[in-house]
mmCIF file of C-alpha atoms in Angstrom:
data_model
loop_
_atom_site.group_PDB
_atom_site.id
_atom_site.type_symbol
_atom_site.label_atom_id
_atom_site.label_comp_id
_atom_site.label_asym_id
_atom_site.label_seq_id
_atom_site.Cartn_x
_atom_site.Cartn_y
_atom_site.Cartn_z
ATOM 1 C CA UNK H 1 -4.978 7.141 -3.900
ATOM 2 C CA UNK H 2 -6.915 4.216 -5.251
ATOM 3 C CA UNK H 3 -9.280 2.024 -3.255
ATOM 4 C CA UNK H 4 -9.487 -1.724 -2.799
ATOM 5 C CA UNK H 5 -12.074 -1.982 -5.577
ATOM 6 C CA UNK H 6 -9.593 -0.463 -8.051
ATOM 7 C CA UNK H 7 -7.041 -3.061 -6.947
ATOM 8 C CA UNK H 8 -9.531 -5.941 -7.161
ATOM 9 C CA UNK H 9 -10.707 -4.828 -10.587
ATOM 10 C CA UNK H 10 -7.115 -4.530 -11.811
ATOM 11 C CA UNK H 11 -6.177 -7.962 -10.434
ATOM 12 C CA UNK H 12 -9.225 -9.530 -12.090
ATOM 13 C CA UNK H 13 -8.244 -7.899 -15.399
ATOM 14 C CA UNK H 14 -4.947 -9.784 -15.118
ATOM 15 C CA UNK H 15 -6.144 -13.127 -13.738
ATOM 16 C CA UNK H 16 -9.626 -13.516 -15.135
ATOM 17 C CA UNK H 17 -12.122 -15.321 -12.910
ATOM 18 C CA UNK H 18 -10.660 -16.467 -9.570
ATOM 19 C CA UNK H 19 -12.033 -17.487 -6.206
ATOM 20 C CA UNK H 20 -13.165 -14.757 -3.864
ATOM 21 C CA UNK H 21 -10.700 -15.965 -1.236
ATOM 22 C CA UNK H 22 -7.781 -15.772 -3.652
ATOM 23 C CA UNK H 23 -8.802 -12.257 -4.691
ATOM 24 C CA UNK H 24 -8.863 -11.170 -1.040
ATOM 25 C CA UNK H 25 -5.351 -12.528 -0.483
ATOM 26 C CA UNK H 26 -3.954 -10.973 -3.676
ATOM 27 C CA UNK H 27 -5.385 -7.599 -2.620
ATOM 28 C CA UNK H 28 -3.802 -8.057 0.806
ATOM 29 C CA UNK H 29 -0.380 -8.909 -0.586
ATOM 30 C CA UNK H 30 -0.658 -5.998 -3.025
ATOM 31 C CA UNK H 31 -1.206 -3.675 -0.069
ATOM 32 C CA UNK H 32 1.676 -5.284 1.814
ATOM 33 C CA UNK H 33 4.271 -4.993 -0.913
ATOM 34 C CA UNK H 34 3.301 -1.517 -2.084
ATOM 35 C CA UNK H 35 3.699 -0.424 1.556
ATOM 36 C CA UNK H 36 7.174 -1.971 1.670
ATOM 37 C CA UNK H 37 8.350 -0.774 -1.735
ATOM 38 C CA UNK H 38 6.890 2.744 -1.743
ATOM 39 C CA UNK H 39 6.539 3.467 1.990
ATOM 40 C CA UNK H 40 2.896 4.439 1.455
ATOM 41 C CA UNK H 41 -0.357 2.490 1.358
ATOM 42 C CA UNK H 42 -1.959 1.411 -1.883
ATOM 43 C CA UNK H 43 -5.435 1.940 -0.401
ATOM 44 C CA UNK H 44 -6.928 2.938 2.954
ATOM 45 C CA UNK H 45 -9.636 0.280 3.183
ATOM 46 C CA UNK H 46 -9.578 -1.759 6.378
ATOM 47 C CA UNK H 47 -8.238 -5.328 6.380
ATOM 48 C CA UNK H 48 -9.289 -7.693 9.150
ATOM 49 C CA UNK H 49 -7.928 -11.016 10.453
ATOM 50 C CA UNK H 50 -10.756 -13.389 9.555
ATOM 51 C CA UNK H 51 -10.628 -17.155 9.982
ATOM 52 C CA UNK H 52 -9.460 -17.826 6.416
ATOM 53 C CA UNK H 53 -6.895 -15.011 6.512
ATOM 54 C CA UNK H 54 -6.904 -11.287 5.741
ATOM 55 C CA UNK H 55 -10.193 -9.928 4.379
ATOM 56 C CA UNK H 56 -11.424 -6.483 3.451
ATOM 57 C CA UNK H 57 -14.976 -6.210 4.835
ATOM 58 C CA UNK H 58 -15.878 -3.772 2.038
ATOM 59 C CA UNK H 59 -14.616 -6.070 -0.707
ATOM 60 C CA UNK H 60 -16.309 -9.026 0.995
ATOM 61 C CA UNK H 61 -19.663 -7.206 0.835
ATOM 62 C CA UNK H 62 -19.249 -6.978 -2.941
ATOM 63 C CA UNK H 63 -18.465 -10.675 -3.513
ATOM 64 C CA UNK H 64 -20.414 -12.220 -0.596
ATOM 65 C CA UNK H 65 -22.029 -15.488 -1.633
ATOM 66 C CA UNK H 66 -19.843 -15.978 -4.703
ATOM 67 C CA UNK H 67 -17.198 -18.665 -4.942
ATOM 68 C CA UNK H 68 -15.774 -17.445 -8.254
ATOM 69 C CA UNK H 69 -15.588 -13.714 -8.924
ATOM 70 C CA UNK H 70 -15.144 -11.665 -12.052
ATOM 71 C CA UNK H 71 -15.126 -7.969 -12.705
ATOM 72 C CA UNK H 72 -18.651 -6.643 -13.161
ATOM 73 C CA UNK H 73 -20.484 -3.330 -13.338
ATOM 74 C CA UNK H 74 -21.156 -3.383 -9.587
ATOM 75 C CA UNK H 75 -17.416 -3.659 -8.895
ATOM 76 C CA UNK H 76 -16.491 -1.073 -11.521
ATOM 77 C CA UNK H 77 -19.010 1.374 -10.054
ATOM 78 C CA UNK H 78 -17.067 1.273 -6.761
ATOM 79 C CA UNK H 79 -13.744 2.089 -8.431
ATOM 80 C CA UNK H 80 -12.244 5.544 -8.105
ATOM 81 C CA UNK H 81 -9.927 4.917 -11.074
ATOM 82 C CA UNK H 82 -6.968 6.439 -9.266
ATOM 83 C CA UNK H 83 -4.580 3.519 -9.682
ATOM 84 C CA UNK H 84 -1.271 4.654 -11.172
ATOM 85 C CA UNK H 85 0.980 2.907 -13.679
ATOM 86 C CA UNK H 86 3.632 2.500 -10.963
ATOM 87 C CA UNK H 87 1.044 0.854 -8.681
ATOM 88 C CA UNK H 88 -0.082 -1.399 -11.539
ATOM 89 C CA UNK H 89 3.528 -2.488 -12.067
ATOM 90 C CA UNK H 90 3.881 -3.339 -8.371
ATOM 91 C CA UNK H 91 0.580 -5.254 -8.357
ATOM 92 C CA UNK H 92 1.766 -7.151 -11.450
ATOM 93 C CA UNK H 93 4.797 -8.360 -9.456
ATOM 94 C CA UNK H 94 2.551 -9.516 -6.623
ATOM 95 C CA UNK H 95 0.163 -11.334 -8.971
ATOM 96 C CA UNK H 96 3.096 -12.992 -10.739
ATOM 97 C CA UNK H 97 4.589 -14.225 -7.458
ATOM 98 C CA UNK H 98 1.484 -15.054 -5.407
ATOM 99 C CA UNK H 99 -0.958 -15.828 -8.224
ATOM 100 C CA UNK H 100 0.596 -19.259 -8.714
ATOM 101 C CA UNK H 101 -0.717 -20.358 -5.300
ATOM 102 C CA UNK H 102 -4.201 -21.654 -4.590
ATOM 103 C CA UNK H 103 -6.537 -19.723 -2.335
ATOM 104 C CA UNK H 104 -5.950 -22.237 0.456
ATOM 105 C CA UNK H 105 -2.167 -21.998 0.080
ATOM 106 C CA UNK H 106 -2.385 -18.217 0.325
ATOM 107 C CA UNK H 107 -4.607 -18.495 3.391
ATOM 108 C CA UNK H 108 -2.128 -20.892 4.998
ATOM 109 C CA UNK H 109 0.732 -18.517 4.189
ATOM 110 C CA UNK H 110 -0.983 -15.580 5.875
ATOM 111 C CA UNK H 111 -1.710 -17.747 8.923
ATOM 112 C CA UNK H 112 2.031 -18.268 9.375
ATOM 113 C CA UNK H 113 2.828 -14.531 9.302
ATOM 114 C CA UNK H 114 2.763 -12.225 12.301
ATOM 115 C CA UNK H 115 0.363 -9.500 11.039
ATOM 116 C CA UNK H 116 -2.523 -11.993 10.813
ATOM 117 C CA UNK H 117 -1.385 -13.977 13.871
ATOM 118 C CA UNK H 118 -1.182 -10.894 16.091
ATOM 119 C CA UNK H 119 -4.507 -9.425 14.980
ATOM 120 C CA UNK H 120 -6.255 -12.793 15.191
ATOM 121 C CA UNK H 121 -4.910 -13.362 18.712
ATOM 122 C CA UNK H 122 -7.156 -10.484 19.844
ATOM 123 C CA UNK H 123 -10.247 -12.509 18.945
ATOM 124 C CA UNK H 124 -12.028 -15.144 20.960
ATOM 125 C CA UNK H 125 -12.417 -18.586 19.424
ATOM 126 C CA UNK H 126 -16.192 -18.354 19.515
ATOM 127 C CA UNK H 127 -16.578 -15.063 17.645
ATOM 128 C CA UNK H 128 -15.997 -13.793 14.144
ATOM 129 C CA UNK H 129 -12.771 -11.861 14.212
ATOM 130 C CA UNK H 130 -12.953 -8.224 13.230
ATOM 131 C CA UNK H 131 -9.526 -7.231 14.504
ATOM 132 C CA UNK H 132 -7.733 -4.963 12.067
ATOM 133 C CA UNK H 133 -4.441 -5.925 10.487
ATOM 134 C CA UNK H 134 -2.839 -2.500 10.593
ATOM 135 C CA UNK H 135 -0.665 -0.995 7.919
ATOM 136 C CA UNK H 136 2.006 -0.519 10.578
ATOM 137 C CA UNK H 137 1.983 -4.247 11.401
ATOM 138 C CA UNK H 138 2.160 -5.140 7.716
ATOM 139 C CA UNK H 139 5.037 -2.769 7.050
ATOM 140 C CA UNK H 140 6.980 -3.786 10.140
ATOM 141 C CA UNK H 141 6.815 -7.514 9.399
ATOM 142 C CA UNK H 142 7.261 -7.598 5.628
ATOM 143 C CA UNK H 143 9.965 -4.925 5.483
ATOM 144 C CA UNK H 144 11.982 -6.988 7.962
ATOM 145 C CA UNK H 145 12.086 -10.009 5.654
ATOM 146 C CA UNK H 146 15.523 -10.680 4.153
ATOM 147 C CA UNK H 147 14.201 -10.556 0.577
ATOM 148 C CA UNK H 148 12.068 -7.491 -0.069
ATOM 149 C CA UNK H 149 11.548 -8.225 -3.738
ATOM 150 C CA UNK H 150 8.658 -10.521 -4.487
#
């Protein structure tokens, strides 16, 4: 199994430099759709319901303080290089479909979907949310959508 850094590095190899927020959302949607299509997670890194949408705390620690991110040696050093060709093909579909949106549009989209809404509802308005968006919640919601092909 790959990790979120493999996914981020792969996405950046396809998109070039993008905003950190957009990268977070593309990693999230990659996890979502691989779960739906293959019935198994792409990675096991935690995703939380932060104010701007789903965020991986581990990935955030890598890009913290950067508006625009690009693949670098620090990111590559965190990769396990276990991403498969089949996973790459699925991520390509996600990037093709969701990559056309801005970071803010992706954030708004996640805010309208139950996995983020339910996890975020566990947080108080005055605190930073660290509630997990579970793989089960992702799978349940997105697999129930009428169109399962991105």
